[in-house]
Every structure is written in C-alpha cells, then in structure tokens.
Amino acid sequence: MKALTLYQYKLLSDHEQYDLLFTQGDFLDMIIAGNSRFAVYALFKFFVEIEYNNRENKIIGLKSFVTGEIMDKYTDLNI
C-alpha cells in the first residue's frame, strides 16, 4: 500500500486502521499504567497509540497523531 497521510488514515474504518497498523506499523515502545498497557507504533509519517486493558483482555482504543503530549510520555524528557 502507498503511504497514507494521517488524515487519510483517520478516514479508514476501525478495522482497516488496525489491520494496516499491525501489518505495516513498526512497534516503538510500551508503557504500563494501572490496568492498561499503551503501545506506540510508527506508521508512514505519523504515530499510533493502542490502549490495551489487561483486566478485560482487550484493546480499548486507538489514537493516531504526529506529535504532542501523547508522544511525550514515551520519552525520558521532562521539560
């Protein structure tokens, strides 16, 4: 598949977003917070964060972004 912009990606159905992420995305990092695990992936020229609930044993959310507060939690920078 050709590279998509963030906005083109967001126009896809949830199923298409997950499929594209798990087949073409590159896993970068994971954080555990309470009953949730957050994993961030690089996909084309943007990032996607998946929230996985440990207690319910399922994915409960997906957020796509270029930069900002979501990405900041995966760095060791305390600015």
Backbone atoms as SQL, in Angstrom:
CREATE TABLE atoms (id INTEGER PRIMARY KEY, chain TEXT, resi INTEGER, resn TEXT, atom TEXT, x REAL, y REAL, z REAL);
INSERT INTO atoms VALUES
  (1, 'A', 1, 'MET', 'N', 0.842, -1.180, 0.000),
  (2, 'A', 1, 'MET', 'CA', 0.000, 0.000, 0.000),
  (3, 'A', 1, 'MET', 'C', 0.886, 1.241, 0.000),
  (4, 'A', 2, 'LYS', 'N', 0.448, 2.243, -0.746),
  (5, 'A', 2, 'LYS', 'CA', 1.198, 3.501, -0.754),
  (6, 'A', 2, 'LYS', 'C', 1.048, 4.194, 0.597),
  (7, 'A', 3, 'ALA', 'N', 1.977, 5.077, 0.880),
  (8, 'A', 3, 'ALA', 'CA', 1.944, 5.800, 2.150),
  (9, 'A', 3, 'ALA', 'C', 0.690, 6.659, 2.239),
  (10, 'A', 4, 'LEU', 'N', 0.095, 6.676, 3.404),
  (11, 'A', 4, 'LEU', 'CA', -1.080, 7.498, 3.670),
  (12, 'A', 4, 'LEU', 'C', -0.684, 8.662, 4.563),
  (13, 'A', 5, 'THR', 'N', -1.425, 9.740, 4.470),
  (14, 'A', 5, 'THR', 'CA', -1.260, 10.831, 5.424),
  (15, 'A', 5, 'THR', 'C', -2.056, 10.457, 6.677),
  (16, 'A', 6, 'LEU', 'N', -1.816, 11.178, 7.744),
  (17, 'A', 6, 'LEU', 'CA', -2.567, 10.957, 8.980),
  (18, 'A', 6, 'LEU', 'C', -4.063, 11.103, 8.725),
  (19, 'A', 7, 'TYR', 'N', -4.432, 12.096, 7.948),
  (20, 'A', 7, 'TYR', 'CA', -5.855, 12.363, 7.707),
  (21, 'A', 7, 'TYR', 'C', -6.501, 11.265, 6.859),
  (22, 'A', 8, 'GLN', 'N', -5.767, 10.732, 5.885),
  (23, 'A', 8, 'GLN', 'CA', -6.288, 9.617, 5.091),
  (24, 'A', 8, 'GLN', 'C', -6.465, 8.381, 5.976),
  (25, 'A', 9, 'TYR', 'N', -5.518, 8.168, 6.881),
  (26, 'A', 9, 'TYR', 'CA', -5.597, 7.032, 7.796),
  (27, 'A', 9, 'TYR', 'C', -6.833, 7.136, 8.687),
  (28, 'A', 10, 'LYS', 'N', -7.101, 8.332, 9.198),
  (29, 'A', 10, 'LYS', 'CA', -8.251, 8.523, 10.087),
  (30, 'A', 10, 'LYS', 'C', -9.587, 8.326, 9.365),
  (31, 'A', 11, 'LEU', 'N', -9.594, 8.452, 8.049),
  (32, 'A', 11, 'LEU', 'CA', -10.823, 8.242, 7.278),
  (33, 'A', 11, 'LEU', 'C', -11.145, 6.759, 7.075),
  (34, 'A', 12, 'LEU', 'N', -10.167, 5.887, 7.327),
  (35, 'A', 12, 'LEU', 'CA', -10.393, 4.449, 7.184),
  (36, 'A', 12, 'LEU', 'C', -11.306, 3.936, 8.295),
  (37, 'A', 13, 'SER', 'N', -11.927, 2.806, 8.070),
  (38, 'A', 13, 'SER', 'CA', -12.732, 2.178, 9.123),
  (39, 'A', 13, 'SER', 'C', -11.805, 1.716, 10.244),
  (40, 'A', 14, 'ASP', 'N', -12.355, 1.472, 11.418),
  (41, 'A', 14, 'ASP', 'CA', -11.550, 0.976, 12.546),
  (42, 'A', 14, 'ASP', 'C', -10.821, -0.301, 12.154),
  (43, 'A', 15, 'HIS', 'N', -11.530, -1.212, 11.512),
  (44, 'A', 15, 'HIS', 'CA', -10.932, -2.490, 11.102),
  (45, 'A', 15, 'HIS', 'C', -9.744, -2.252, 10.169),
  (46, 'A', 16, 'GLU', 'N', -9.893, -1.348, 9.195),
  (47, 'A', 16, 'GLU', 'CA', -8.801, -1.058, 8.262),
  (48, 'A', 16, 'GLU', 'C', -7.624, -0.401, 8.973),
  (49, 'A', 17, 'GLN', 'N', -7.909, 0.465, 9.950),
  (50, 'A', 17, 'GLN', 'CA', -6.830, 1.111, 10.699),
  (51, 'A', 17, 'GLN', 'C', -6.021, 0.081, 11.478),
  (52, 'A', 18, 'TYR', 'N', -6.702, -0.815, 12.198),
  (53, 'A', 18, 'TYR', 'CA', -5.996, -1.841, 12.965),
  (54, 'A', 18, 'TYR', 'C', -5.217, -2.770, 12.045),
  (55, 'A', 19, 'ASP', 'N', -5.823, -3.177, 10.939),
  (56, 'A', 19, 'ASP', 'CA', -5.168, -4.091, 10.004),
  (57, 'A', 19, 'ASP', 'C', -3.894, -3.467, 9.442),
  (58, 'A', 20, 'LEU', 'N', -3.979, -2.226, 9.010),
  (59, 'A', 20, 'LEU', 'CA', -2.820, -1.536, 8.465),
  (60, 'A', 20, 'LEU', 'C', -1.742, -1.349, 9.529),
  (61, 'A', 21, 'LEU', 'N', -2.145, -0.980, 10.731),
  (62, 'A', 21, 'LEU', 'CA', -1.188, -0.774, 11.811),
  (63, 'A', 21, 'LEU', 'C', -0.419, -2.057, 12.131),
  (64, 'A', 22, 'PHE', 'N', -1.139, -3.160, 12.287),
  (65, 'A', 22, 'PHE', 'CA', -0.486, -4.407, 12.699),
  (66, 'A', 22, 'PHE', 'C', 0.259, -5.110, 11.573),
  (67, 'A', 23, 'THR', 'N', -0.003, -4.755, 10.321),
  (68, 'A', 23, 'THR', 'CA', 0.731, -5.370, 9.211),
  (69, 'A', 23, 'THR', 'C', 1.883, -4.503, 8.721),
  (70, 'A', 24, 'GLN', 'N', 1.776, -3.163, 8.870),
  (71, 'A', 24, 'GLN', 'CA', 2.825, -2.292, 8.342),
  (72, 'A', 24, 'GLN', 'C', 3.464, -1.372, 9.377),
  (73, 'A', 25, 'GLY', 'N', 2.900, -1.283, 10.565),
  (74, 'A', 25, 'GLY', 'CA', 3.462, -0.410, 11.589),
  (75, 'A', 25, 'GLY', 'C', 4.689, -1.008, 12.246),
  (76, 'A', 26, 'ASP', 'N', 5.541, -0.152, 12.765),
  (77, 'A', 26, 'ASP', 'CA', 6.740, -0.561, 13.496),
  (78, 'A', 26, 'ASP', 'C', 6.545, -0.256, 14.971),
  (79, 'A', 27, 'PHE', 'N', 6.584, -1.293, 15.811),
  (80, 'A', 27, 'PHE', 'CA', 6.450, -1.117, 17.262),
  (81, 'A', 27, 'PHE', 'C', 7.626, -0.310, 17.774),
  (82, 'A', 28, 'LEU', 'N', 7.336, 0.703, 18.620),
  (83, 'A', 28, 'LEU', 'CA', 8.392, 1.543, 19.186),
  (84, 'A', 28, 'LEU', 'C', 8.583, 1.348, 20.677),
  (85, 'A', 29, 'ASP', 'N', 7.493, 1.378, 21.451),
  (86, 'A', 29, 'ASP', 'CA', 7.638, 1.330, 22.905),
  (87, 'A', 29, 'ASP', 'C', 6.305, 0.989, 23.548),
  (88, 'A', 30, 'MET', 'N', 6.366, 0.616, 24.838),
  (89, 'A', 30, 'MET', 'CA', 5.167, 0.301, 25.601),
  (90, 'A', 30, 'MET', 'C', 5.307, 0.853, 27.012),
  (91, 'A', 31, 'ILE', 'N', 4.187, 1.297, 27.560),
  (92, 'A', 31, 'ILE', 'CA', 4.122, 1.792, 28.931),
  (93, 'A', 31, 'ILE', 'C', 2.984, 1.066, 29.635),
  (94, 'A', 32, 'ILE', 'N', 3.203, 0.691, 30.889),
  (95, 'A', 32, 'ILE', 'CA', 2.150, 0.080, 31.705),
  (96, 'A', 32, 'ILE', 'C', 1.717, 1.101, 32.737),
  (97, 'A', 33, 'ALA', 'N', 0.410, 1.339, 32.808),
  (98, 'A', 33, 'ALA', 'CA', -0.144, 2.303, 33.760),
  (99, 'A', 33, 'ALA', 'C', -1.437, 1.723, 34.321),
  (100, 'A', 34, 'GLY', 'N', -1.413, 1.342, 35.579),
  (101, 'A', 34, 'GLY', 'CA', -2.605, 0.755, 36.186),
  (102, 'A', 34, 'GLY', 'C', -2.988, -0.544, 35.498),
  (103, 'A', 35, 'ASN', 'N', -4.231, -0.641, 35.078),
  (104, 'A', 35, 'ASN', 'CA', -4.711, -1.847, 34.397),
  (105, 'A', 35, 'ASN', 'C', -4.553, -1.776, 32.884),
  (106, 'A', 36, 'SER', 'N', -3.840, -0.778, 32.399),
  (107, 'A', 36, 'SER', 'CA', -3.701, -0.600, 30.957),
  (108, 'A', 36, 'SER', 'C', -2.257, -0.676, 30.512),
  (109, 'A', 37, 'ARG', 'N', -2.103, -1.114, 29.276),
  (110, 'A', 37, 'ARG', 'CA', -0.821, -1.058, 28.582),
  (111, 'A', 37, 'ARG', 'C', -1.025, -0.158, 27.372),
  (112, 'A', 38, 'PHE', 'N', -0.067, 0.725, 27.136),
  (113, 'A', 38, 'PHE', 'CA', -0.110, 1.615, 25.982),
  (114, 'A', 38, 'PHE', 'C', 1.088, 1.291, 25.105),
  (115, 'A', 39, 'ALA', 'N', 0.834, 0.996, 23.839),
  (116, 'A', 39, 'ALA', 'CA', 1.911, 0.701, 22.895),
  (117, 'A', 39, 'ALA', 'C', 1.860, 1.729, 21.776),
  (118, 'A', 40, 'VAL', 'N', 3.032, 2.230, 21.392),
  (119, 'A', 40, 'VAL', 'CA', 3.090, 3.218, 20.314),
  (120, 'A', 40, 'VAL', 'C', 3.833, 2.603, 19.124),
  (121, 'A', 41, 'TYR', 'N', 3.297, 2.879, 17.938),
  (122, 'A', 41, 'TYR', 'CA', 3.837, 2.375, 16.684),
  (123, 'A', 41, 'TYR', 'C', 4.099, 3.538, 15.741),
  (124, 'A', 42, 'ALA', 'N', 5.107, 3.392, 14.882),
  (125, 'A', 42, 'ALA', 'CA', 5.330, 4.334, 13.787),
  (126, 'A', 42, 'ALA', 'C', 4.672, 3.738, 12.552),
  (127, 'A', 43, 'LEU', 'N', 3.920, 4.560, 11.839),
  (128, 'A', 43, 'LEU', 'CA', 3.252, 4.110, 10.618),
  (129, 'A', 43, 'LEU', 'C', 3.335, 5.254, 9.617),
  (130, 'A', 44, 'PHE', 'N', 3.987, 5.016, 8.496),
  (131, 'A', 44, 'PHE', 'CA', 4.222, 6.041, 7.486),
  (132, 'A', 44, 'PHE', 'C', 4.932, 7.224, 8.154),
  (133, 'A', 45, 'LYS', 'N', 4.324, 8.402, 8.212),
  (134, 'A', 45, 'LYS', 'CA', 4.996, 9.565, 8.813),
  (135, 'A', 45, 'LYS', 'C', 4.230, 10.081, 10.022),
  (136, 'A', 46, 'PHE', 'N', 3.615, 9.162, 10.760),
  (137, 'A', 46, 'PHE', 'CA', 2.891, 9.525, 11.973),
  (138, 'A', 46, 'PHE', 'C', 2.956, 8.370, 12.951),
  (139, 'A', 47, 'PHE', 'N', 2.335, 8.538, 14.115),
  (140, 'A', 47, 'PHE', 'CA', 2.359, 7.525, 15.171),
  (141, 'A', 47, 'PHE', 'C', 0.940, 7.098, 15.519),
  (142, 'A', 48, 'VAL', 'N', 0.834, 5.883, 16.060),
  (143, 'A', 48, 'VAL', 'CA', -0.460, 5.365, 16.513),
  (144, 'A', 48, 'VAL', 'C', -0.235, 4.725, 17.876),
  (145, 'A', 49, 'GLU', 'N', -1.091, 5.087, 18.829),
  (146, 'A', 49, 'GLU', 'CA', -1.038, 4.503, 20.167),
  (147, 'A', 49, 'GLU', 'C', -2.247, 3.596, 20.354),
  (148, 'A', 50, 'ILE', 'N', -1.984, 2.407, 20.853),
  (149, 'A', 50, 'ILE', 'CA', -3.030, 1.432, 21.169),
  (150, 'A', 50, 'ILE', 'C', -3.124, 1.314, 22.681),
  (151, 'A', 51, 'GLU', 'N', -4.337, 1.364, 23.214),
  (152, 'A', 51, 'GLU', 'CA', -4.545, 1.123, 24.644),
  (153, 'A', 51, 'GLU', 'C', -5.153, -0.262, 24.811),
  (154, 'A', 52, 'TYR', 'N', -4.499, -1.073, 25.624),
  (155, 'A', 52, 'TYR', 'CA', -4.924, -2.449, 25.882),
  (156, 'A', 52, 'TYR', 'C', -5.265, -2.576, 27.352),
  (157, 'A', 53, 'ASN', 'N', -6.472, -3.021, 27.676),
  (158, 'A', 53, 'ASN', 'CA', -6.891, -3.199, 29.059),
  (159, 'A', 53, 'ASN', 'C', -6.543, -4.607, 29.516),
  (160, 'A', 54, 'ASN', 'N', -5.645, -4.707, 30.488),
  (161, 'A', 54, 'ASN', 'CA', -5.205, -6.013, 30.987),
  (162, 'A', 54, 'ASN', 'C', -6.340, -6.787, 31.654),
  (163, 'A', 55, 'ARG', 'N', -7.143, -6.105, 32.435),
  (164, 'A', 55, 'ARG', 'CA', -8.209, -6.763, 33.188),
  (165, 'A', 55, 'ARG', 'C', -9.267, -7.364, 32.259),
  (166, 'A', 56, 'GLU', 'N', -9.644, -6.605, 31.210),
  (167, 'A', 56, 'GLU', 'CA', -10.662, -7.077, 30.272),
  (168, 'A', 56, 'GLU', 'C', -10.074, -7.891, 29.127),
  (169, 'A', 57, 'ASN', 'N', -8.738, -7.897, 29.011),
  (170, 'A', 57, 'ASN', 'CA', -8.034, -8.656, 27.988),
  (171, 'A', 57, 'ASN', 'C', -8.466, -8.251, 26.585),
  (172, 'A', 58, 'LYS', 'N', -8.499, -6.921, 26.343),
  (173, 'A', 58, 'LYS', 'CA', -8.874, -6.463, 25.007),
  (174, 'A', 58, 'LYS', 'C', -8.332, -5.065, 24.728),
  (175, 'A', 59, 'ILE', 'N', -8.246, -4.753, 23.441),
  (176, 'A', 59, 'ILE', 'CA', -7.864, -3.416, 23.003),
  (177, 'A', 59, 'ILE', 'C', -9.067, -2.516, 23.182),
  (178, 'A', 60, 'ILE', 'N', -8.835, -1.356, 23.811),
  (179, 'A', 60, 'ILE', 'CA', -9.979, -0.468, 24.058),
  (180, 'A', 60, 'ILE', 'C', -9.862, 0.879, 23.353),
  (181, 'A', 61, 'GLY', 'N', -8.747, 1.127, 22.674),
  (182, 'A', 61, 'GLY', 'CA', -8.648, 2.397, 21.996),
  (183, 'A', 61, 'GLY', 'C', -7.458, 2.509, 21.073),
  (184, 'A', 62, 'LEU', 'N', -7.570, 3.433, 20.128),
  (185, 'A', 62, 'LEU', 'CA', -6.523, 3.719, 19.166),
  (186, 'A', 62, 'LEU', 'C', -6.502, 5.225, 18.952),
  (187, 'A', 63, 'LYS', 'N', -5.316, 5.820, 19.023),
  (188, 'A', 63, 'LYS', 'CA', -5.160, 7.257, 18.778),
  (189, 'A', 63, 'LYS', 'C', -4.027, 7.434, 17.790),
  (190, 'A', 64, 'SER', 'N', -4.256, 8.218, 16.754),
  (191, 'A', 64, 'SER', 'CA', -3.204, 8.500, 15.786),
  (192, 'A', 64, 'SER', 'C', -2.828, 9.980, 15.893),
  (193, 'A', 65, 'PHE', 'N', -1.537, 10.274, 15.711),
  (194, 'A', 65, 'PHE', 'CA', -1.041, 11.632, 15.924),
  (195, 'A', 65, 'PHE', 'C', 0.319, 11.809, 15.276),
  (196, 'A', 66, 'VAL', 'N', 0.754, 13.052, 15.171),
  (197, 'A', 66, 'VAL', 'CA', 2.073, 13.353, 14.623),
  (198, 'A', 66, 'VAL', 'C', 3.050, 13.650, 15.754),
  (199, 'A', 67, 'THR', 'N', 2.636, 14.462, 16.699),
  (200, 'A', 67, 'THR', 'CA', 3.494, 14.838, 17.817),
  (201, 'A', 67, 'THR', 'C', 2.608, 15.343, 18.950),
  (202, 'A', 68, 'GLY', 'N', 3.197, 15.667, 20.070),
  (203, 'A', 68, 'GLY', 'CA', 2.422, 16.241, 21.159),
  (204, 'A', 68, 'GLY', 'C', 2.503, 15.459, 22.443),
  (205, 'A', 69, 'GLU', 'N', 1.528, 15.695, 23.321),
  (206, 'A', 69, 'GLU', 'CA', 1.534, 15.106, 24.655),
  (207, 'A', 69, 'GLU', 'C', 1.532, 13.586, 24.644),
  (208, 'A', 70, 'ILE', 'N', 0.838, 12.981, 23.708),
  (209, 'A', 70, 'ILE', 'CA', 0.800, 11.517, 23.673),
  (210, 'A', 70, 'ILE', 'C', 2.210, 10.968, 23.488),
  (211, 'A', 71, 'MET', 'N', 2.956, 11.535, 22.555),
  (212, 'A', 71, 'MET', 'CA', 4.313, 11.053, 22.297),
  (213, 'A', 71, 'MET', 'C', 5.254, 11.403, 23.429),
  (214, 'A', 72, 'ASP', 'N', 5.008, 12.515, 24.098),
  (215, 'A', 72, 'ASP', 'CA', 5.887, 12.947, 25.184),
  (216, 'A', 72, 'ASP', 'C', 6.007, 11.899, 26.292),
  (217, 'A', 73, 'LYS', 'N', 4.958, 11.137, 26.552),
  (218, 'A', 73, 'LYS', 'CA', 5.030, 10.160, 27.644),
  (219, 'A', 73, 'LYS', 'C', 5.944, 8.982, 27.318),
  (220, 'A', 74, 'TYR', 'N', 6.371, 8.846, 26.051),
  (221, 'A', 74, 'TYR', 'CA', 7.274, 7.767, 25.670),
  (222, 'A', 74, 'TYR', 'C', 8.732, 8.214, 25.656),
  (223, 'A', 75, 'THR', 'N', 8.988, 9.450, 26.027),
  (224, 'A', 75, 'THR', 'CA', 10.367, 9.950, 26.070),
  (225, 'A', 75, 'THR', 'C', 10.791, 10.135, 27.518),
  (226, 'A', 76, 'ASP', 'N', 12.065, 10.262, 27.717),
  (227, 'A', 76, 'ASP', 'CA', 12.604, 10.498, 29.059),
  (228, 'A', 76, 'ASP', 'C', 12.795, 11.989, 29.323),
  (229, 'A', 77, 'LEU', 'N', 12.287, 12.819, 28.433),
  (230, 'A', 77, 'LEU', 'CA', 12.456, 14.259, 28.591),
  (231, 'A', 77, 'LEU', 'C', 11.445, 14.810, 29.567),
  (232, 'A', 78, 'ASN', 'N', 11.882, 15.557, 30.519),
  (233, 'A', 78, 'ASN', 'CA', 10.990, 16.225, 31.473),
  (234, 'A', 78, 'ASN', 'C', 11.182, 17.724, 31.314),
  (235, 'A', 79, 'ILE', 'N', 10.494, 18.263, 30.335),
  (236, 'A', 79, 'ILE', 'CA', 10.666, 19.684, 30.011),
  (237, 'A', 79, 'ILE', 'C', 9.661, 20.508, 30.773);
